Coordinates of C-alpha atoms in Angstrom, one line a residue:
X1 CA -12.1 2.2 6.9
X2 CA -12.1 1.9 3.1
X3 CA -12.1 -1.7 1.8
X4 CA -10.4 -0.6 -1.4
X5 CA -7.4 1.0 0.3
X6 CA -7.4 -0.5 3.8
X7 CA -7.6 3.0 5.4
X8 CA -4.5 5.0 6.5
X9 CA -1.3 3.1 6.9
X10 CA -0.4 5.1 10.0
X11 CA -3.6 6.2 11.6
X12 CA -3.7 9.1 14.1
X13 CA -4.0 8.2 17.8
X14 CA -7.4 8.0 19.2
X15 CA -8.6 11.4 20.5
X16 CA -6.1 13.3 18.3
X17 CA -7.7 16.5 17.1
X18 CA -8.2 16.2 13.4
X19 CA -7.1 19.1 11.2
X20 CA -8.8 19.3 7.9
X21 CA -5.6 20.9 6.5
X22 CA -3.6 17.8 7.4
X23 CA -3.6 14.7 5.2
X24 CA -3.9 11.1 6.5
X25 CA -0.9 10.4 4.3
X26 CA -0.5 7.1 2.5
X27 CA -3.1 4.3 2.6
X28 CA -2.4 0.8 3.7
X29 CA -2.7 -0.3 0.0
X30 CA 0.1 2.2 -0.8
X31 CA 2.2 0.9 1.9
X32 CA 1.8 -2.8 0.9
X33 CA 2.5 -1.8 -2.7
X34 CA 5.7 0.0 -1.7
X35 CA 6.9 -3.0 0.3
X36 CA 6.2 -5.4 -2.6
X37 CA 7.9 -3.0 -5.0
X38 CA 10.9 -2.8 -2.8
X39 CA 11.2 -6.6 -2.5
X40 CA 10.8 -7.1 -6.3
X41 CA 13.4 -4.6 -7.1
X42 CA 15.9 -6.0 -4.6
X43 CA 15.8 -9.4 -6.3
X44 CA 18.4 -9.5 -8.9
X45 CA 16.5 -12.0 -10.9
X46 CA 13.2 -10.1 -10.9
X47 CA 11.6 -8.6 -14.0
X48 CA 13.0 -5.3 -14.9
X49 CA 10.2 -3.8 -17.1
X50 CA 9.1 -1.0 -14.8
X51 CA 5.5 -1.0 -15.8
X52 CA 5.3 -4.7 -15.2
X53 CA 7.0 -4.5 -11.8
X54 CA 4.7 -1.6 -10.8
X55 CA 1.6 -3.5 -11.9
X56 CA 2.7 -6.6 -9.8
X57 CA 3.3 -4.4 -6.7
X58 CA -0.4 -3.2 -6.8
X59 CA -1.6 -6.8 -7.4
X60 CA 0.4 -7.9 -4.3
X61 CA -1.2 -5.1 -2.3
X62 CA -4.6 -6.0 -3.4
X63 CA -4.0 -9.7 -2.6
X64 CA -2.7 -8.7 1.0
X65 CA -5.8 -6.5 1.6
X66 CA -8.1 -9.4 0.5
X67 CA -6.4 -11.9 2.7
X68 CA -6.3 -9.4 5.6
X69 CA -10.1 -8.8 5.2
X70 CA -10.7 -12.6 5.5
X71 CA -9.6 -12.7 9.1

């Protein structure tokens, strides 16, 4: 598992035959950022500068991965 990304968000079941042509899909970091972005944009009082909101989503994702790694 990668510390930077948290590994795949939806890993394949154990014993599943890996196909080099098939991607693992989004990382856990991507998933956390998407969730943070969705929450931010759903708030009518949130910041609406898109680059700022996107940057915050990645910061939330990184913070979640950091806290997750402290368990």
